[in-house]
Coordinates of C-alpha atoms in Angstrom, one line a residue:
M27 CA -26.6 -22.2 -8.1
R28 CA -25.2 -18.7 -8.2
P29 CA -21.4 -20.1 -8.6
E30 CA -22.0 -22.7 -11.0
L31 CA -24.2 -20.5 -13.5
V32 CA -21.4 -17.9 -13.0
E33 CA -18.8 -21.0 -14.1
R34 CA -21.2 -22.3 -17.0
V35 CA -21.3 -19.0 -18.3
R36 CA -17.7 -18.2 -18.0
R37 CA -17.1 -21.7 -19.8
R38 CA -19.2 -20.9 -22.5
L39 CA -18.3 -17.7 -23.4
A40 CA -14.6 -19.1 -23.6
E41 CA -15.2 -22.4 -25.7
E42 CA -16.8 -20.0 -28.2
G43 CA -14.5 -17.9 -27.9
T44 CA -17.1 -14.5 -27.3
S45 CA -15.8 -11.5 -26.2
V46 CA -17.2 -10.4 -23.0
Q47 CA -20.1 -7.9 -24.3
P48 CA -23.4 -7.0 -22.7
S49 CA -25.0 -8.8 -25.8
A50 CA -22.5 -12.1 -25.5
M51 CA -23.2 -12.5 -22.1
A52 CA -26.8 -12.1 -22.4
E53 CA -26.8 -14.9 -25.0
A54 CA -24.8 -17.2 -22.6
V55 CA -26.9 -16.5 -19.5
R56 CA -30.3 -17.3 -22.0
A57 CA -28.6 -20.7 -22.8
E58 CA -27.6 -21.4 -19.0
I59 CA -30.6 -20.7 -17.7
G60 CA -32.9 -22.8 -20.2
G61 CA -36.3 -23.4 -19.7
V62 CA -38.7 -20.0 -19.3
T63 CA -37.7 -17.3 -16.9
T64 CA -39.2 -14.5 -15.9
H65 CA -37.7 -10.8 -17.2
G66 CA -36.5 -9.8 -13.5
D67 CA -34.9 -13.5 -13.3
M68 CA -33.1 -12.9 -16.4
L69 CA -31.7 -9.2 -15.2
R70 CA -30.5 -10.7 -11.8
A71 CA -28.9 -13.3 -13.5
L72 CA -27.4 -11.1 -16.1
R73 CA -26.1 -8.5 -13.4
T74 CA -24.9 -11.5 -11.0
V75 CA -22.8 -12.7 -14.4
R76 CA -21.9 -9.1 -15.1
Q77 CA -20.6 -8.5 -11.7
E78 CA -18.2 -11.9 -11.5
L79 CA -16.8 -11.3 -15.0
V80 CA -16.1 -7.6 -15.9
G81 CA -15.5 -4.5 -14.1
L82 CA -15.1 -3.9 -10.4
G83 CA -18.3 -6.1 -9.6
P84 CA -20.5 -5.2 -6.7
L85 CA -17.9 -2.5 -5.4
E86 CA -18.5 -0.8 -8.9
H87 CA -21.1 2.2 -7.9
L88 CA -19.2 2.9 -5.1
L89 CA -15.9 3.7 -7.1
S90 CA -18.1 5.8 -9.1
D91 CA -19.1 7.9 -6.4
P92 CA -17.3 11.5 -6.5
D93 CA -17.1 11.7 -3.2
V94 CA -15.4 8.2 -2.2
T95 CA -11.7 7.8 -1.7
D96 CA -11.2 4.5 -0.5
V97 CA -13.4 0.6 -0.3
L98 CA -12.3 -1.7 1.9
V99 CA -13.3 -5.0 1.7
S100 CA -12.7 -7.2 4.9
A101 CA -15.5 -10.0 5.1
P102 CA -18.2 -10.5 2.8
D103 CA -20.5 -8.6 4.8
Q104 CA -17.9 -6.1 5.6
V105 CA -17.5 -3.4 2.7
W106 CA -16.2 -0.2 4.1
V107 CA -15.9 3.1 2.3
D108 CA -13.6 6.6 3.0
G109 CA -14.4 10.0 2.1
H110 CA -16.4 13.3 3.0
G111 CA -17.5 12.0 6.4
G112 CA -15.1 9.5 7.0
L113 CA -14.9 5.8 7.1
R114 CA -18.7 4.3 7.2
H115 CA -20.2 0.5 6.6
S116 CA -21.8 0.1 3.2
T117 CA -24.7 -1.7 2.2
V118 CA -22.6 -4.0 -0.6
S119 CA -22.3 -7.1 0.2
F120 CA -20.7 -10.3 -1.5
A121 CA -22.5 -13.8 -1.8
D122 CA -19.3 -15.9 0.3
E123 CA -15.6 -15.7 0.7
Q124 CA -14.8 -17.2 -2.4
A125 CA -16.8 -14.2 -4.5
V126 CA -14.2 -11.8 -2.7
R127 CA -11.3 -13.9 -3.7
R128 CA -12.4 -14.2 -7.0
L129 CA -12.8 -10.3 -7.9
A130 CA -9.4 -9.5 -5.9
Q131 CA -7.6 -12.1 -8.1
R132 CA -9.6 -10.7 -11.3
L133 CA -8.4 -7.4 -10.6
A134 CA -5.2 -8.6 -10.0
L135 CA -4.7 -9.9 -13.6
T136 CA -6.2 -6.7 -14.9
A137 CA -3.5 -5.1 -13.2
G138 CA -0.7 -7.3 -15.0
R139 CA -0.1 -9.1 -11.4
R140 CA -0.1 -12.0 -9.8
L141 CA -2.4 -13.2 -7.0
D142 CA -2.7 -17.1 -5.8
D143 CA -1.6 -19.2 -2.8
A144 CA 2.1 -18.8 -3.9
Q145 CA 2.0 -15.1 -4.4
P146 CA -0.6 -14.4 -1.9
Y147 CA -0.9 -10.4 -1.8
V148 CA -0.3 -7.6 -4.4
D149 CA -0.2 -4.4 -5.0
G150 CA -1.1 -2.5 -8.6
W151 CA -2.8 -0.2 -10.5
L152 CA -6.0 -1.0 -12.6
P153 CA -6.0 0.3 -16.0
Q154 CA -8.2 2.9 -17.4
S155 CA -10.2 0.6 -18.9
C156 CA -11.4 -1.3 -16.1
A157 CA -12.3 2.1 -14.1
Q158 CA -13.2 5.6 -14.7
R159 CA -10.4 7.3 -12.7
P160 CA -6.9 5.5 -11.7
I161 CA -7.2 3.1 -8.7
R162 CA -4.5 1.6 -6.9
M163 CA -5.7 -1.7 -5.6
H164 CA -3.9 -4.2 -2.6
A165 CA -5.2 -7.6 -1.7
V166 CA -4.4 -10.4 0.3
L167 CA -5.3 -13.7 0.3
P168 CA -5.9 -16.7 3.4
P169 CA -4.3 -17.6 5.3
V170 CA -1.9 -14.3 5.9
A171 CA -5.2 -12.8 5.8
A172 CA -6.5 -14.8 8.5
D173 CA -10.3 -13.9 8.5
G174 CA -10.6 -14.0 4.7
T175 CA -9.3 -12.2 1.4
C176 CA -8.8 -8.2 2.3
L177 CA -9.3 -6.1 -0.6
S178 CA -8.3 -2.4 -0.5
L179 CA -8.9 0.1 -3.4
R180 CA -7.6 3.5 -3.5
V181 CA -9.2 6.0 -6.0
L182 CA -7.0 9.0 -7.3
H183 CA -8.9 11.9 -8.3
H184 CA -8.1 14.4 -10.7
T185 CA -10.1 17.0 -9.4
A186 CA -7.1 20.1 -9.4
Y187 CA -7.7 22.7 -6.7
D188 CA -6.0 26.2 -6.6
L189 CA -5.4 28.1 -3.4
V190 CA -8.2 30.1 -3.9
E191 CA -10.5 27.0 -3.9
L192 CA -8.5 25.5 -0.8
A193 CA -9.0 28.6 1.0
E194 CA -12.7 28.5 0.0
R195 CA -13.2 25.0 1.3
G196 CA -11.7 25.6 4.6
T197 CA -8.1 24.3 4.4
F198 CA -6.4 27.0 5.2
D199 CA -7.8 31.3 5.9
R200 CA -7.3 34.0 3.1
P201 CA -4.3 35.0 5.1
T202 CA -2.2 31.9 4.9
K203 CA -3.0 31.6 1.3
S204 CA -0.6 34.7 0.8
L205 CA 2.0 33.1 2.6
L206 CA 2.1 29.8 0.4
E207 CA 1.8 32.2 -2.3
A208 CA 5.0 34.3 -1.0
I209 CA 6.8 30.8 -0.7
V210 CA 6.2 29.5 -3.9
T211 CA 7.2 32.9 -5.4
A212 CA 10.5 32.8 -3.5
R213 CA 11.2 29.1 -4.8
L214 CA 11.9 28.1 -1.5
A215 CA 12.1 24.0 -1.8
F216 CA 9.1 22.6 0.3
L217 CA 7.9 18.9 1.9
V218 CA 4.2 18.4 2.5
T219 CA 3.6 15.9 5.0
G220 CA 0.8 14.0 6.6
C221 CA -0.5 11.1 7.0
T222 CA -2.8 8.9 5.0
G223 CA -5.8 10.8 3.2
S224 CA -4.9 13.7 4.5
G225 CA -4.9 15.8 1.5
K226 CA -0.9 15.9 0.5
S227 CA -1.2 15.7 -2.7
T228 CA -4.2 18.0 -3.3
L229 CA -2.4 20.9 -1.5
L230 CA 0.7 20.0 -3.7
G231 CA -1.2 20.4 -6.6
A232 CA -2.1 23.8 -5.6
L233 CA 0.7 25.0 -5.1
L234 CA 2.3 23.7 -8.6
A235 CA -0.6 25.6 -10.0
A236 CA 1.0 28.9 -8.1
V237 CA 4.2 28.4 -9.8
P238 CA 5.0 31.5 -12.6
A239 CA 3.7 30.0 -16.1
G240 CA 7.1 30.8 -17.4
E241 CA 8.9 27.9 -15.3
R242 CA 9.3 24.4 -16.1
I243 CA 7.7 21.8 -13.9
V244 CA 9.2 18.3 -14.2
C245 CA 7.1 15.9 -11.9
V246 CA 8.0 12.1 -11.1
E247 CA 5.3 9.7 -9.7
D248 CA 4.0 6.5 -9.3
A249 CA 0.5 7.5 -10.7
G250 CA -0.6 10.4 -12.7
E251 CA -2.3 11.9 -9.3
L252 CA -1.0 15.5 -10.1
R253 CA -2.5 17.2 -12.7
P254 CA -2.1 21.3 -11.7
G255 CA -3.3 23.9 -14.0
H256 CA 0.0 25.0 -15.4
P257 CA 0.9 25.1 -18.4
Q258 CA 4.4 24.0 -18.3
F259 CA 3.9 20.6 -16.4
V260 CA 6.0 17.3 -17.4
R261 CA 4.7 14.1 -15.6
L262 CA 6.8 11.0 -15.5
L263 CA 5.2 8.1 -14.6
A264 CA 7.1 5.2 -13.0
R265 CA 6.5 1.1 -13.9
Q266 CA 6.2 -1.9 -11.9
A267 CA 7.8 -4.8 -13.4
N268 CA 5.4 -7.7 -15.3
V269 CA 4.2 -10.8 -14.3
E270 CA 7.6 -12.0 -15.4
G271 CA 9.8 -9.3 -13.3
A272 CA 11.0 -7.5 -16.0
G273 CA 10.1 -3.9 -17.0
E274 CA 10.2 -1.9 -14.2
I275 CA 11.1 1.4 -13.7
T276 CA 11.8 3.0 -10.5
L277 CA 11.4 6.6 -9.4
R278 CA 15.0 6.7 -8.8
D279 CA 15.4 6.4 -12.5
L280 CA 13.0 8.9 -13.5
V281 CA 14.4 11.2 -11.3
R282 CA 17.8 10.8 -13.3
Q283 CA 15.9 11.4 -16.6
A284 CA 14.1 14.5 -14.9
L285 CA 17.7 16.2 -14.4
R286 CA 17.9 16.4 -18.1
M287 CA 15.1 17.7 -19.1
R288 CA 15.7 20.9 -18.3
P289 CA 13.7 21.7 -15.0
D290 CA 13.0 24.6 -13.2
R291 CA 11.2 23.0 -10.9
L292 CA 11.9 19.3 -9.7
V293 CA 8.7 17.2 -7.9
L294 CA 8.5 13.9 -6.3
G295 CA 5.0 12.9 -5.9
E296 CA 5.8 11.4 -3.2
V297 CA 9.0 10.1 -1.5
R298 CA 8.4 6.1 -0.3
G299 CA 12.2 4.6 -0.4
R300 CA 15.8 5.1 -1.7
E301 CA 14.6 8.1 -4.3
V302 CA 15.2 10.4 -1.6
V303 CA 18.8 10.3 -1.9
D304 CA 18.6 11.4 -5.9
L305 CA 15.9 14.0 -4.9
L306 CA 18.0 15.9 -2.2
T307 CA 21.0 15.4 -4.5
A308 CA 19.3 17.0 -7.6
L309 CA 17.7 19.7 -5.0
N310 CA 21.4 20.3 -4.0
T311 CA 22.6 21.2 -7.8
G312 CA 20.9 24.5 -8.3
H313 CA 17.2 23.6 -8.7
D314 CA 15.6 25.7 -6.4
G315 CA 11.8 25.3 -5.6
G316 CA 11.6 21.9 -5.6
A317 CA 9.0 19.6 -3.5
C318 CA 7.7 16.1 -2.8
T319 CA 5.4 14.9 -0.1
V320 CA 6.1 12.4 2.4
H321 CA 4.4 10.1 5.1
A322 CA 4.6 11.6 8.5
N323 CA 2.7 12.0 11.7
S324 CA 4.0 15.4 12.7
P325 CA 6.8 17.7 11.2
A326 CA 9.2 17.1 14.1
E327 CA 9.1 13.4 13.0
V328 CA 10.3 14.4 9.5
P329 CA 13.9 13.9 10.0
A330 CA 13.7 10.7 11.4
R331 CA 11.7 9.3 8.5
L332 CA 14.0 10.5 5.6
E333 CA 16.9 9.3 7.7
A334 CA 15.1 6.2 7.4
L335 CA 14.8 6.4 4.1
A336 CA 18.2 7.7 3.1
A337 CA 19.9 4.3 4.7
L338 CA 17.9 2.5 1.7
G339 CA 20.1 4.1 -0.7
G340 CA 23.3 4.1 1.1
M341 CA 22.9 7.6 2.7
D342 CA 24.1 7.5 6.5
R343 CA 22.9 10.0 9.0
D344 CA 25.3 13.0 8.7
A345 CA 25.1 13.0 5.1
L346 CA 21.5 13.0 4.9
H347 CA 20.9 15.7 7.5
G348 CA 23.8 17.3 5.6
Q349 CA 22.0 17.5 2.3
L350 CA 18.6 18.2 4.0
A351 CA 19.6 21.4 5.5
A352 CA 21.0 22.9 2.3
A353 CA 17.7 21.9 -0.2
V354 CA 14.9 22.2 1.6
Q355 CA 13.8 25.0 3.7
V356 CA 10.0 24.7 4.8
V357 CA 7.4 21.8 5.8
L358 CA 3.6 21.8 5.3
H359 CA 1.7 19.3 7.5
M360 CA -1.5 18.4 6.6
R361 CA -4.3 16.9 8.8
R362 CA -7.7 14.9 8.4
R363 CA -10.4 16.5 10.7
S364 CA -13.0 14.3 12.3
D365 CA -15.3 15.4 10.2
G366 CA -13.3 14.1 7.0
G367 CA -12.3 17.6 5.9
R368 CA -8.7 18.1 5.2
A369 CA -6.8 21.4 7.2
L370 CA -2.8 22.6 6.8
E371 CA -2.2 22.4 10.3
D372 CA 1.7 23.7 10.6
I373 CA 4.1 25.2 8.2
G374 CA 7.7 24.3 9.8
V375 CA 11.4 25.8 8.9
L376 CA 13.9 23.8 8.7
R377 CA 17.2 24.7 11.1
R378 CA 20.7 23.2 12.0
A379 CA 20.6 22.0 15.7
G380 CA 22.6 19.6 17.7
G381 CA 24.7 18.1 14.5
G382 CA 21.5 17.7 12.8
V383 CA 18.2 19.0 11.2
E384 CA 15.4 20.1 13.2
I385 CA 11.9 21.2 12.1
V386 CA 10.3 24.0 14.2
P387 CA 7.2 25.7 13.5
A388 CA 6.8 28.8 12.8
W389 CA 3.0 29.0 11.7
R390 CA 0.2 26.5 13.6
S391 CA -3.4 26.3 13.2
G392 CA -3.5 29.8 11.6
S393 CA -1.5 31.9 14.1
W394 CA 2.1 32.8 14.1
T395 CA 4.6 31.0 16.6
E396 CA 7.7 32.6 18.1
H397 CA 10.1 31.2 15.1
R398 CA 8.0 33.3 12.6
D399 CA 11.3 35.0 11.9
L400 CA 13.2 31.9 11.0
L401 CA 10.1 31.8 7.9
T402 CA 10.2 35.4 7.3
R403 CA 14.1 35.6 6.8
A404 CA 14.0 33.0 4.5
L405 CA 11.3 34.8 2.5
A406 CA 13.3 38.0 2.4
H407 CA 16.7 36.5 1.8
R408 CA 15.0 35.8 -1.7
G409 CA 13.6 39.2 -2.2
V410 CA 9.7 38.0 -1.0
G411 CA 8.2 40.1 1.7
L412 CA 4.9 39.2 3.6
T413 CA 2.0 42.0 3.3

């Protein structure tokens, strides 16, 4: 009777024009259950209705865990969580496939998006009124998702670490902390690369916190994930189109706006498309010390990755390599360990080679490589030495 009870309560609340408040739901549940019922039955029925009508449903307590970064639903009894310790199966389950579908559609509506048979997939951000922290949702309905509705929720954590704290957590050692501080002080432009969940944004935030307080940072993002402890950190957030397809503000739009805001350092939270053209153009107009994150499996693959993204913006390979060589000096590559921890794996330096740009490692897993002099010369050129 669970779906029928929920539907009756939903209809009663709609007919009465009552807001979905705990007291109103309790009255509606009591009226729909009818007859004599135990206090325990009433609480269970109210919990069921609440999970179906408001909030994040049965996933709410998983997403409130500060260690959880992702909640992934691939079937009613297949709810997985990712975070400290890696991916693991949870004890949470849904009544059936329709319960998963209803939650996905309700969350999509909350995010101002459409999810139905005509539009069977969606990507959006849940508002702060729905969750304590920003959550990015993605959902796919059958028959596109062949085995049932798939729902993916990514939690953005606002915990801001500095370089000292990351060293204490084992992301890198103390000597490497001093090297990273030297890169920031020298105003070398850098890319932070890595796979999903490797800690790219965490490292970028810590590096931005190390920027001198007298410098103004203007940051362009899809969501407000970066919140470094810096007194002059200005955030510009992109906006998706509404259900009518209007009102979109892209990262490219915001990069152009950022240039008019007198930035000492221009930062792009993540490069995923043609906005790379605007970023590289900006970094080649005297804006030293800029930064962004890029998804890449290794530093060596970064040029090819950026070639593909720049092509979306109409920039050919030769132009991309020319702009990249002039604008960016360092690549910092993050890796996720098997125990769920994050580590800085490589510090690479860009150099021209064979008519293009290649990235060679100057530092790897705590040790210098034979290309150390490329990085030390880049630092020395900006008047910064290593102790």
